[in-house]
Amino acid sequence: MKTNAYAAQNATTPLAPFSFERRKLGKHDVQIEILYCGVCHSDLHTVRSEWGSTTYPCVPGHEIVGRVLKVGKDVNKFKEGDTVGVGCMVDSCRTCANCKDNLEQFCEKGTIFTYNSPDKHTGGITYGGYSESIVVDKEFVLKIPKNLDLAATAPLLCAGITTYSPLRYHNVTKGQKVGVVGLGGLGHVGVKLAKALGAHVVVFTTSPSKVEDALRLGADEVVNSKNEDEMQKHLNSFHFILDTVSAQHDINTYLLMLRRDGNLTQVGVPPDPLLLSVGSLIFGRRSMSGSLIGGIKETQEMLDFCGKHNVTADIELIPIQNINEAYDRLVKSDVKYRFVIDMASLKQALS
Ligand code: NAP
Ligand code: ZN
Ligand code: ZN
């Protein structure tokens, strides 16, 4: 099935129109017309090969919302016309211990991510959501709550689950003091989710221009992380800190803000190693961990939670023709607060 898309042909040239063959609909598959696709900083890291493992051409995009066009004969859960989502994964072995624990993102045989993963159906690599349609196994397709705006829901498929999962895993509850470092795509959704869980939320930003927005998004306090005096006030006080920063930064400063037994979870993936001063962990028995998206079951739970609490992303809807400019703005931390591609623009790009 010929599918139009935008792809990167190498790490340095702009994304441009590209077409390829999607696999035929199998009996467990759902064919989806993509309506909206969020733009995650991981798309940019991958397109520019900043993590060093990109296969080209690369069609990024793993925050997909669309409409079911067709289902395979063994699919009962979805039908033509349903609104559905696809996040960062499209398959896994389903038999290893981690898959059985609903943690397909840690599949021992290798998670099949939505793009840049080996594709057993085509023998090539998987191609993501900057495209007009996608074919996905029904077990990796999510239901979208009916009350949510579709374009603003797309970012939940990655930014939503990536922030929801560690907040839940670390039992963030009412009355706890929670820090969110970096107010970008992940960070701003993290603020909304931590608030919905009842936490007292403090945002750390390097961008003074985002202070008012952070408060509007629900933060109780905002700290300019470049201001030493403001930072000092929060030493030893946090139960939990979620670090979403995409570039090099000093994590020890944040570890020292944790109270005894507090945890900092790193979800941002800066391309270069971060320097850890172990003293910041030893004093106070603090811990630092990482977290990768979340399993399919938890992703559905997150979407339902967002439906109940009316949580979506604050987005800038862009035509796909503006994707390269959007990437340049992402690098400058200039996004309010997630770019989402209106996939109807792809047809215009080609006509
Ligand atoms: P984003 O929208 O670009 O947000 C990142 C934010 O980090 C920026 O808005 C900025 O916030 C802050 N920042 C950027 N450069 C900084 C620097 N040099 N020093 C301090 N702060 C800086 O990116 P995103 O889409 O939210 O993704 C964030 C990171 O998470 C990326 O590395 C991405 O690959 C990763 N990610 C991980 C997972 C996972 O499963 N673990 C999933 C998705 C994404 P302020 O302007 O407020 O300072
Ligand atoms: Zn992502
Ligand atoms: Zn597995």
mmCIF file of C-alpha atoms and ligand atoms in Angstrom:
data_model
loop_
_atom_site.group_PDB
_atom_site.id
_atom_site.type_symbol
_atom_site.label_atom_id
_atom_site.label_comp_id
_atom_site.label_asym_id
_atom_site.label_seq_id
_atom_site.Cartn_x
_atom_site.Cartn_y
_atom_site.Cartn_z
ATOM 1 C CA MET A 1 0.000 0.000 0.000
ATOM 2 C CA LYS A 2 1.716 3.187 -1.163
ATOM 3 C CA THR A 3 1.930 5.676 1.688
ATOM 4 C CA ASN A 4 2.966 9.291 1.535
ATOM 5 C CA ALA A 5 5.118 10.669 4.313
ATOM 6 C CA TYR A 6 7.902 13.028 5.320
ATOM 7 C CA ALA A 7 11.316 11.505 5.935
ATOM 8 C CA ALA A 8 14.894 12.371 6.729
ATOM 9 C CA GLN A 9 17.371 10.887 4.252
ATOM 10 C CA ASN A 10 20.366 11.520 6.517
ATOM 11 C CA ALA A 11 21.311 13.343 9.729
ATOM 12 C CA THR A 12 21.853 16.758 8.216
ATOM 13 C CA THR A 13 19.368 17.477 5.444
ATOM 14 C CA PRO A 14 15.811 18.732 6.138
ATOM 15 C CA LEU A 15 12.853 16.344 6.260
ATOM 16 C CA ALA A 16 11.163 16.138 2.867
ATOM 17 C CA PRO A 17 8.329 14.272 1.084
ATOM 18 C CA PHE A 18 8.883 10.526 0.747
ATOM 19 C CA SER A 19 6.708 7.549 -0.105
ATOM 20 C CA PHE A 20 6.950 3.871 0.792
ATOM 21 C CA GLU A 21 4.869 0.683 1.012
ATOM 22 C CA ARG A 22 2.946 -0.122 4.201
ATOM 23 C CA ARG A 23 2.331 -3.831 4.791
ATOM 24 C CA LYS A 24 -0.973 -5.392 3.780
ATOM 25 C CA LEU A 25 -3.624 -5.634 6.447
ATOM 26 C CA GLY A 26 -3.149 -8.897 8.392
ATOM 27 C CA LYS A 27 -5.913 -10.628 10.316
ATOM 28 C CA HIS A 28 -4.851 -9.039 13.655
ATOM 29 C CA ASP A 29 -4.160 -5.626 12.164
ATOM 30 C CA VAL A 30 -5.831 -2.242 12.219
ATOM 31 C CA GLN A 31 -5.309 0.177 9.337
ATOM 32 C CA ILE A 32 -5.435 3.780 10.537
ATOM 33 C CA GLU A 33 -5.744 7.062 8.666
ATOM 34 C CA ILE A 34 -3.467 9.431 10.593
ATOM 35 C CA LEU A 35 -5.180 12.706 11.471
ATOM 36 C CA TYR A 36 -2.640 14.216 13.875
ATOM 37 C CA CYS A 37 0.902 13.417 14.937
ATOM 38 C CA GLY A 38 2.756 15.113 17.780
ATOM 39 C CA VAL A 39 6.385 16.179 17.422
ATOM 40 C CA CYS A 40 8.523 14.720 20.214
ATOM 41 C CA HIS A 41 12.093 15.783 20.915
ATOM 42 C CA SER A 42 12.984 12.081 20.446
ATOM 43 C CA ASP A 43 11.961 12.502 16.775
ATOM 44 C CA LEU A 44 14.579 15.210 16.475
ATOM 45 C CA HIS A 45 17.284 13.269 18.396
ATOM 46 C CA THR A 46 16.642 10.323 16.031
ATOM 47 C CA VAL A 47 16.405 12.289 12.781
ATOM 48 C CA ARG A 48 19.714 14.012 13.538
ATOM 49 C CA SER A 49 21.225 10.705 14.763
ATOM 50 C CA GLU A 50 22.110 12.297 18.092
ATOM 51 C CA TRP A 51 21.789 8.921 19.817
ATOM 52 C CA GLY A 52 23.898 7.333 17.107
ATOM 53 C CA SER A 53 21.634 4.557 15.838
ATOM 54 C CA THR A 54 19.422 5.889 13.077
ATOM 55 C CA THR A 55 18.665 3.957 9.893
ATOM 56 C CA TYR A 56 17.703 6.151 6.920
ATOM 57 C CA PRO A 57 15.349 7.010 5.400
ATOM 58 C CA CYS A 58 13.729 7.788 8.752
ATOM 59 C CA VAL A 59 9.999 8.587 9.038
ATOM 60 C CA PRO A 60 9.580 9.743 12.643
ATOM 61 C CA GLY A 61 6.404 10.279 14.701
ATOM 62 C CA HIS A 62 5.031 8.286 17.641
ATOM 63 C CA GLU A 63 2.208 10.451 18.946
ATOM 64 C CA ILE A 64 -0.456 9.298 16.518
ATOM 65 C CA VAL A 65 -4.196 9.901 16.579
ATOM 66 C CA GLY A 66 -6.313 8.737 13.698
ATOM 67 C CA ARG A 67 -9.395 7.033 12.368
ATOM 68 C CA VAL A 68 -9.765 3.319 11.692
ATOM 69 C CA LEU A 69 -10.044 2.663 7.951
ATOM 70 C CA LYS A 70 -10.165 -1.144 8.051
ATOM 71 C CA VAL A 71 -9.689 -4.012 10.468
ATOM 72 C CA GLY A 72 -8.420 -7.560 9.943
ATOM 73 C CA LYS A 73 -10.830 -10.469 10.268
ATOM 74 C CA ASP A 74 -9.765 -11.361 13.837
ATOM 75 C CA VAL A 75 -10.169 -7.835 15.197
ATOM 76 C CA ASN A 76 -13.246 -7.272 17.373
ATOM 77 C CA LYS A 77 -12.021 -4.494 19.647
ATOM 78 C CA PHE A 78 -12.034 -1.844 16.895
ATOM 79 C CA LYS A 79 -14.191 -1.067 13.898
ATOM 80 C CA GLU A 80 -14.123 1.240 10.882
ATOM 81 C CA GLY A 81 -14.556 4.868 11.933
ATOM 82 C CA ASP A 82 -13.260 4.495 15.522
ATOM 83 C CA THR A 83 -10.891 7.166 16.797
ATOM 84 C CA VAL A 84 -7.691 5.505 17.980
ATOM 85 C CA GLY A 85 -4.144 6.206 19.056
ATOM 86 C CA VAL A 86 -0.722 4.670 18.498
ATOM 87 C CA GLY A 87 2.231 5.564 20.690
ATOM 88 C CA CYS A 88 5.905 4.631 20.724
ATOM 89 C CA MET A 89 5.574 0.867 20.234
ATOM 90 C CA VAL A 90 3.921 -1.268 17.567
ATOM 91 C CA ASP A 91 4.944 -4.795 18.654
ATOM 92 C CA SER A 92 6.861 -6.963 21.116
ATOM 93 C CA CYS A 93 7.342 -10.699 21.718
ATOM 94 C CA ARG A 94 4.417 -10.877 24.226
ATOM 95 C CA THR A 95 5.917 -13.960 25.876
ATOM 96 C CA CYS A 96 8.940 -12.758 27.869
ATOM 97 C CA ALA A 97 8.674 -11.876 31.566
ATOM 98 C CA ASN A 98 8.501 -8.140 30.892
ATOM 99 C CA CYS A 99 5.817 -8.458 28.203
ATOM 100 C CA LYS A 100 3.807 -10.679 30.552
ATOM 101 C CA ASP A 101 4.109 -7.954 33.199
ATOM 102 C CA ASN A 102 2.600 -5.468 30.712
ATOM 103 C CA LEU A 103 5.949 -3.740 30.295
ATOM 104 C CA GLU A 104 6.389 -4.254 26.545
ATOM 105 C CA GLN A 105 8.734 -1.268 26.429
ATOM 106 C CA PHE A 106 11.322 -3.536 28.073
ATOM 107 C CA CYS A 107 10.677 -6.631 25.900
ATOM 108 C CA GLU A 108 13.637 -8.988 26.323
ATOM 109 C CA LYS A 109 13.521 -9.924 22.640
ATOM 110 C CA GLY A 110 13.539 -6.261 21.641
ATOM 111 C CA THR A 111 10.607 -3.883 21.604
ATOM 112 C CA ILE A 112 9.476 -2.895 18.129
ATOM 113 C CA PHE A 113 9.232 0.859 18.286
ATOM 114 C CA THR A 114 6.981 2.825 15.969
ATOM 115 C CA TYR A 115 9.945 4.037 13.924
ATOM 116 C CA ASN A 116 13.579 3.063 13.462
ATOM 117 C CA SER A 117 13.056 -0.562 14.620
ATOM 118 C CA PRO A 118 13.427 -3.768 12.587
ATOM 119 C CA ASP A 119 10.148 -4.540 10.795
ATOM 120 C CA LYS A 120 9.564 -8.296 10.429
ATOM 121 C CA HIS A 121 6.742 -7.683 7.943
ATOM 122 C CA THR A 122 8.760 -5.723 5.400
ATOM 123 C CA GLY A 123 12.299 -6.791 6.258
ATOM 124 C CA GLY A 124 13.190 -3.122 6.554
ATOM 125 C CA ILE A 125 12.633 -0.718 9.450
ATOM 126 C CA THR A 126 9.437 0.666 10.930
ATOM 127 C CA TYR A 127 8.153 4.007 9.670
ATOM 128 C CA GLY A 128 6.273 6.320 12.015
ATOM 129 C CA GLY A 129 3.477 8.825 12.115
ATOM 130 C CA TYR A 130 4.633 11.649 9.839
ATOM 131 C CA SER A 131 2.638 9.779 7.218
ATOM 132 C CA GLU A 132 -0.919 9.427 5.925
ATOM 133 C CA SER A 133 -1.661 5.981 7.350
ATOM 134 C CA ILE A 134 -0.269 3.127 9.404
ATOM 135 C CA VAL A 135 -0.987 -0.589 9.911
ATOM 136 C CA VAL A 136 -0.636 -1.766 13.519
ATOM 137 C CA ASP A 137 -1.365 -4.968 15.426
ATOM 138 C CA LYS A 138 -4.579 -4.505 17.433
ATOM 139 C CA GLU A 139 -2.789 -5.118 20.756
ATOM 140 C CA PHE A 140 -0.812 -1.909 20.232
ATOM 141 C CA VAL A 141 -3.764 0.308 19.317
ATOM 142 C CA LEU A 142 -5.304 2.537 22.004
ATOM 143 C CA LYS A 143 -8.815 3.886 22.512
ATOM 144 C CA ILE A 144 -9.180 7.662 22.740
ATOM 145 C CA PRO A 145 -11.658 9.074 25.283
ATOM 146 C CA LYS A 146 -14.544 10.723 23.432
ATOM 147 C CA ASN A 147 -14.479 14.015 25.351
ATOM 148 C CA LEU A 148 -10.903 14.988 24.420
ATOM 149 C CA ASP A 149 -9.810 17.248 21.557
ATOM 150 C CA LEU A 150 -8.086 14.969 19.046
ATOM 151 C CA ALA A 151 -5.126 17.143 18.058
ATOM 152 C CA ALA A 152 -4.369 18.013 21.699
ATOM 153 C CA THR A 153 -4.633 14.338 22.661
ATOM 154 C CA ALA A 154 -1.930 13.146 20.238
ATOM 155 C CA PRO A 155 0.963 14.197 22.547
ATOM 156 C CA LEU A 156 -0.443 12.040 25.342
ATOM 157 C CA LEU A 157 0.667 8.961 23.366
ATOM 158 C CA CYS A 158 4.293 9.716 24.269
ATOM 159 C CA ALA A 159 4.584 12.812 26.492
ATOM 160 C CA GLY A 160 1.536 11.668 28.487
ATOM 161 C CA ILE A 161 2.603 8.119 29.224
ATOM 162 C CA THR A 162 6.271 9.052 29.749
ATOM 163 C CA THR A 163 5.329 11.406 32.579
ATOM 164 C CA TYR A 164 2.328 9.462 33.946
ATOM 165 C CA SER A 165 4.227 6.182 34.378
ATOM 166 C CA PRO A 166 6.988 7.434 36.732
ATOM 167 C CA LEU A 167 4.532 9.619 38.671
ATOM 168 C CA ARG A 168 2.457 6.505 39.346
ATOM 169 C CA TYR A 169 5.391 4.153 39.876
ATOM 170 C CA HIS A 170 6.772 6.479 42.560
ATOM 171 C CA ASN A 171 3.344 6.800 44.161
ATOM 172 C CA VAL A 172 2.964 10.534 43.804
ATOM 173 C CA THR A 173 -0.081 11.468 45.838
ATOM 174 C CA LYS A 174 -1.960 14.377 47.305
ATOM 175 C CA GLY A 175 0.100 16.816 49.330
ATOM 176 C CA GLN A 176 3.520 15.694 48.090
ATOM 177 C CA LYS A 177 5.993 18.230 46.760
ATOM 178 C CA VAL A 178 6.868 17.361 43.166
ATOM 179 C CA GLY A 179 9.363 19.122 40.895
ATOM 180 C CA VAL A 180 9.234 19.159 37.102
ATOM 181 C CA VAL A 181 12.478 20.196 35.404
ATOM 182 C CA GLY A 182 12.051 21.672 31.909
ATOM 183 C CA LEU A 183 8.792 23.077 30.601
ATOM 184 C CA GLY A 184 8.619 21.550 27.140
ATOM 185 C CA GLY A 185 6.362 18.859 25.667
ATOM 186 C CA LEU A 186 6.934 16.295 28.407
ATOM 187 C CA GLY A 187 7.282 18.830 31.206
ATOM 188 C CA HIS A 188 4.036 20.699 30.622
ATOM 189 C CA VAL A 189 2.012 17.458 30.470
ATOM 190 C CA GLY A 190 3.873 16.271 33.589
ATOM 191 C CA VAL A 191 2.744 19.417 35.417
ATOM 192 C CA LYS A 192 -0.896 18.779 34.513
ATOM 193 C CA LEU A 193 -0.732 15.111 35.522
ATOM 194 C CA ALA A 194 1.075 15.761 38.817
ATOM 195 C CA LYS A 195 -1.571 18.399 39.635
ATOM 196 C CA ALA A 196 -4.361 15.970 38.755
ATOM 197 C CA LEU A 197 -2.759 13.506 41.194
ATOM 198 C CA GLY A 198 -2.993 16.179 43.888
ATOM 199 C CA ALA A 199 0.684 17.138 44.231
ATOM 200 C CA HIS A 200 2.154 20.536 45.055
ATOM 201 C CA VAL A 201 3.999 21.188 41.791
ATOM 202 C CA VAL A 202 7.133 23.283 41.322
ATOM 203 C CA VAL A 203 8.435 23.926 37.805
ATOM 204 C CA PHE A 204 12.131 24.563 37.132
ATOM 205 C CA THR A 205 12.697 26.445 33.905
ATOM 206 C CA THR A 206 15.621 28.088 32.163
ATOM 207 C CA SER A 207 13.168 30.293 30.251
ATOM 208 C CA PRO A 208 11.893 33.291 32.250
ATOM 209 C CA SER A 209 9.295 33.839 29.496
ATOM 210 C CA LYS A 210 7.538 30.601 30.550
ATOM 211 C CA VAL A 211 6.851 31.591 34.173
ATOM 212 C CA GLU A 212 3.301 32.856 33.595
ATOM 213 C CA ASP A 213 2.428 29.878 31.421
ATOM 214 C CA ALA A 214 3.703 27.455 34.059
ATOM 215 C CA LEU A 215 1.329 28.974 36.605
ATOM 216 C CA ARG A 216 -1.537 28.899 34.119
ATOM 217 C CA LEU A 217 -0.800 25.229 33.404
ATOM 218 C CA GLY A 218 -1.267 24.517 37.098
ATOM 219 C CA ALA A 219 2.150 24.872 38.750
ATOM 220 C CA ASP A 220 2.012 26.101 42.347
ATOM 221 C CA GLU A 221 5.483 27.637 42.119
ATOM 222 C CA VAL A 222 7.965 28.372 39.354
ATOM 223 C CA VAL A 223 11.722 28.633 39.788
ATOM 224 C CA ASN A 224 14.109 30.271 37.356
ATOM 225 C CA SER A 225 16.802 27.585 37.472
ATOM 226 C CA LYS A 226 19.495 30.108 36.558
ATOM 227 C CA ASN A 227 18.805 32.089 39.741
ATOM 228 C CA GLU A 228 20.904 30.688 42.637
ATOM 229 C CA ASP A 229 18.849 32.364 45.377
ATOM 230 C CA GLU A 230 15.574 30.963 44.067
ATOM 231 C CA MET A 231 17.147 27.492 43.768
ATOM 232 C CA GLN A 232 18.584 27.521 47.322
ATOM 233 C CA LYS A 233 15.109 27.939 48.830
ATOM 234 C CA HIS A 234 14.106 24.430 47.741
ATOM 235 C CA LEU A 235 17.016 22.388 49.141
ATOM 236 C CA ASN A 236 16.012 19.090 50.848
ATOM 237 C CA SER A 237 12.308 19.538 50.190
ATOM 238 C CA PHE A 238 11.014 17.364 47.322
ATOM 239 C CA HIS A 239 9.436 13.930 47.504
ATOM 240 C CA PHE A 240 9.890 13.450 43.785
ATOM 241 C CA ILE A 241 11.454 15.264 40.838
ATOM 242 C CA LEU A 242 10.824 14.497 37.170
ATOM 243 C CA ASP A 243 13.681 15.636 34.932
ATOM 244 C CA THR A 244 12.585 16.107 31.304
ATOM 245 C CA VAL A 245 15.574 18.065 30.034
ATOM 246 C CA SER A 246 16.788 17.098 26.559
ATOM 247 C CA ALA A 247 20.303 18.565 26.812
ATOM 248 C CA GLN A 248 23.329 18.670 29.100
ATOM 249 C CA HIS A 249 22.583 20.094 32.584
ATOM 250 C CA ASP A 250 23.618 19.728 36.227
ATOM 251 C CA ILE A 251 21.541 16.978 37.869
ATOM 252 C CA ASN A 252 23.342 17.234 41.227
ATOM 253 C CA THR A 253 21.642 20.556 41.914
ATOM 254 C CA TYR A 254 18.283 18.788 41.631
ATOM 255 C CA LEU A 255 19.318 15.715 43.614
ATOM 256 C CA LEU A 256 20.210 18.039 46.509
ATOM 257 C CA MET A 257 16.659 19.347 46.459
ATOM 258 C CA LEU A 258 15.246 15.913 47.307
ATOM 259 C CA ARG A 259 14.272 15.306 50.918
ATOM 260 C CA ARG A 260 15.400 12.112 52.692
ATOM 261 C CA ASP A 261 14.537 9.052 50.549
ATOM 262 C CA GLY A 262 13.319 11.253 47.720
ATOM 263 C CA ASN A 263 13.651 10.140 44.103
ATOM 264 C CA LEU A 264 14.626 11.943 40.936
ATOM 265 C CA THR A 265 13.511 10.182 37.755
ATOM 266 C CA GLN A 266 15.281 11.057 34.543
ATOM 267 C CA VAL A 267 13.100 10.848 31.430
ATOM 268 C CA GLY A 268 14.940 13.349 29.249
ATOM 269 C CA VAL A 269 17.685 11.655 27.218
ATOM 270 C CA PRO A 270 20.529 14.109 26.594
ATOM 271 C CA PRO A 271 22.886 12.648 23.974
ATOM 272 C CA ASP A 272 25.973 13.015 26.205
ATOM 273 C CA PRO A 273 26.488 11.466 29.691
ATOM 274 C CA LEU A 274 25.423 13.466 32.744
ATOM 275 C CA LEU A 275 27.894 13.960 35.597
ATOM 276 C CA LEU A 276 26.749 12.394 38.866
ATOM 277 C CA SER A 277 28.322 13.426 42.147
ATOM 278 C CA VAL A 278 27.529 10.426 44.369
ATOM 279 C CA GLY A 279 27.530 12.558 47.519
ATOM 280 C CA SER A 280 24.200 13.990 46.388
ATOM 281 C CA LEU A 281 22.718 10.480 46.611
ATOM 282 C CA ILE A 282 24.506 9.217 49.739
ATOM 283 C CA PHE A 283 23.428 12.061 52.008
ATOM 284 C CA GLY A 284 19.726 11.602 52.530
ATOM 285 C CA ARG A 285 19.613 8.123 50.986
ATOM 286 C CA ARG A 286 18.292 9.739 47.836
ATOM 287 C CA SER A 287 17.816 7.781 44.639
ATOM 288 C CA MET A 288 17.901 8.478 40.960
ATOM 289 C CA SER A 289 16.206 6.349 38.334
ATOM 290 C CA GLY A 290 15.146 6.364 34.729
ATOM 291 C CA SER A 291 11.865 5.572 33.061
ATOM 292 C CA LEU A 292 10.948 4.663 29.478
ATOM 293 C CA ILE A 293 7.451 5.518 28.202
ATOM 294 C CA GLY A 294 5.053 2.917 29.722
ATOM 295 C CA GLY A 295 3.366 -0.366 28.772
ATOM 296 C CA ILE A 296 0.251 -0.577 26.606
ATOM 297 C CA LYS A 297 -2.063 -1.333 29.530
ATOM 298 C CA GLU A 298 -0.763 1.660 31.460
ATOM 299 C CA THR A 299 -0.997 3.848 28.335
ATOM 300 C CA GLN A 300 -4.711 3.043 28.100
ATOM 301 C CA GLU A 301 -5.060 3.742 31.842
ATOM 302 C CA MET A 302 -3.318 7.114 31.322
ATOM 303 C CA LEU A 303 -5.642 8.014 28.420
ATOM 304 C CA ASP A 304 -8.683 7.151 30.521
ATOM 305 C CA PHE A 305 -7.265 9.180 33.435
ATOM 306 C CA CYS A 306 -6.785 12.142 31.071
ATOM 307 C CA GLY A 307 -10.344 11.716 29.803
ATOM 308 C CA LYS A 308 -11.639 11.811 33.374
ATOM 309 C CA HIS A 309 -9.524 14.805 34.417
ATOM 310 C CA ASN A 310 -9.744 16.604 31.065
ATOM 311 C CA VAL A 311 -5.996 16.648 30.551
ATOM 312 C CA THR A 312 -4.581 17.277 27.064
ATOM 313 C CA ALA A 313 -1.509 19.072 25.748
ATOM 314 C CA ASP A 314 -1.269 22.769 24.910
ATOM 315 C CA ILE A 315 -0.366 22.618 21.261
ATOM 316 C CA GLU A 316 0.747 24.565 18.227
ATOM 317 C CA LEU A 317 -0.913 22.907 15.239
ATOM 318 C CA ILE A 318 1.409 23.038 12.222
ATOM 319 C CA PRO A 319 1.270 21.948 8.598
ATOM 320 C CA ILE A 320 3.883 19.300 7.807
ATOM 321 C CA GLN A 321 5.602 21.801 5.498
ATOM 322 C CA ASN A 322 6.747 23.651 8.664
ATOM 323 C CA ILE A 323 8.359 20.648 10.323
ATOM 324 C CA ASN A 324 11.973 21.723 9.825
ATOM 325 C CA GLU A 325 11.291 25.155 11.290
ATOM 326 C CA ALA A 326 9.541 23.439 14.237
ATOM 327 C CA TYR A 327 12.662 21.326 14.866
ATOM 328 C CA ASP A 328 14.821 24.458 14.919
ATOM 329 C CA ARG A 329 12.475 25.975 17.496
ATOM 330 C CA LEU A 330 12.546 22.779 19.607
ATOM 331 C CA VAL A 331 16.322 23.041 19.885
ATOM 332 C CA LYS A 332 15.873 26.589 21.207
ATOM 333 C CA SER A 333 13.285 25.436 23.829
ATOM 334 C CA ASP A 334 10.780 27.572 21.932
ATOM 335 C CA VAL A 335 7.631 25.445 21.819
ATOM 336 C CA LYS A 336 4.319 26.278 23.483
ATOM 337 C CA TYR A 337 4.166 23.426 24.431
ATOM 338 C CA ARG A 338 3.955 20.683 21.803
ATOM 339 C CA PHE A 339 3.939 20.920 18.030
ATOM 340 C CA VAL A 340 1.300 18.718 16.446
ATOM 341 C CA ILE A 341 1.191 18.091 12.711
ATOM 342 C CA ASP A 342 -2.190 18.423 11.034
ATOM 343 C CA MET A 343 -1.855 15.508 8.644
ATOM 344 C CA ALA A 344 -4.411 16.957 6.210
ATOM 345 C CA SER A 345 -1.528 19.227 5.154
ATOM 346 C CA LEU A 346 0.347 16.215 3.758
ATOM 347 C CA LYS A 347 -2.160 15.974 0.891
ATOM 348 C CA GLN A 348 -1.597 19.641 0.067
ATOM 349 C CA ALA A 349 2.168 19.110 0.220
ATOM 350 C CA LEU A 350 1.861 16.531 -2.523
ATOM 351 C CA SER A 351 -0.706 18.181 -4.773
HETATM 352 P P1 NAP B 1 11.171 19.628 24.569
HETATM 353 O O1 NAP B 1 9.744 19.913 24.280
HETATM 354 O O2 NAP B 1 12.225 20.183 23.688
HETATM 355 O O3 NAP B 1 11.432 20.068 26.095
HETATM 356 C C1 NAP B 1 12.691 19.993 26.707
HETATM 357 C C2 NAP B 1 12.821 21.162 27.699
HETATM 358 O O4 NAP B 1 14.053 21.012 28.404
HETATM 359 C C3 NAP B 1 12.914 22.523 27.042
HETATM 360 O O5 NAP B 1 11.677 23.088 26.727
HETATM 361 C C4 NAP B 1 13.623 23.322 28.129
HETATM 362 O O6 NAP B 1 12.683 23.739 29.123
HETATM 363 C C5 NAP B 1 14.533 22.298 28.764
HETATM 364 N N1 NAP B 1 15.917 22.432 28.255
HETATM 365 C C6 NAP B 1 16.330 22.317 26.969
HETATM 366 N N2 NAP B 1 17.664 22.485 26.885
HETATM 367 C C7 NAP B 1 18.084 22.719 28.144
HETATM 368 C C8 NAP B 1 19.375 22.951 28.728
HETATM 369 N N3 NAP B 1 20.490 23.001 27.974
HETATM 370 N N4 NAP B 1 19.453 23.127 30.069
HETATM 371 C C9 NAP B 1 18.351 23.075 30.839
HETATM 372 N N5 NAP B 1 17.106 22.880 30.344
HETATM 373 C C10 NAP B 1 16.993 22.709 29.022
HETATM 374 O O7 NAP B 1 11.428 18.046 24.588
HETATM 375 P P2 NAP B 1 10.423 16.854 24.985
HETATM 376 O O8 NAP B 1 9.762 16.364 23.762
HETATM 377 O O9 NAP B 1 9.658 17.252 26.172
HETATM 378 O O10 NAP B 1 11.493 15.725 25.367
HETATM 379 C C11 NAP B 1 12.397 15.924 26.440
HETATM 380 C C12 NAP B 1 13.422 14.818 26.482
HETATM 381 O O11 NAP B 1 12.754 13.595 26.862
HETATM 382 C C13 NAP B 1 14.104 14.496 25.167
HETATM 383 O O12 NAP B 1 15.463 14.187 25.432
HETATM 384 C C14 NAP B 1 13.371 13.282 24.657
HETATM 385 O O13 NAP B 1 14.155 12.492 23.788
HETATM 386 C C15 NAP B 1 13.121 12.564 25.943
HETATM 387 N N6 NAP B 1 12.017 11.586 25.920
HETATM 388 C C16 NAP B 1 12.167 10.498 26.694
HETATM 389 C C17 NAP B 1 11.152 9.574 26.785
HETATM 390 C C18 NAP B 1 11.290 8.401 27.692
HETATM 391 O O14 NAP B 1 10.543 7.436 27.538
HETATM 392 N N7 NAP B 1 12.188 8.428 28.652
HETATM 393 C C19 NAP B 1 9.979 9.759 26.046
HETATM 394 C C20 NAP B 1 9.852 10.905 25.276
HETATM 395 C C21 NAP B 1 10.868 11.821 25.220
HETATM 396 P P3 NAP B 1 12.771 25.217 29.815
HETATM 397 O O15 NAP B 1 12.689 26.194 28.682
HETATM 398 O O16 NAP B 1 11.601 25.230 30.725
HETATM 399 O O17 NAP B 1 14.081 25.251 30.555
HETATM 400 ZN ZN ZN B 2 8.352 10.681 22.288
HETATM 401 ZN ZN ZN B 3 8.804 -9.572 25.232
#
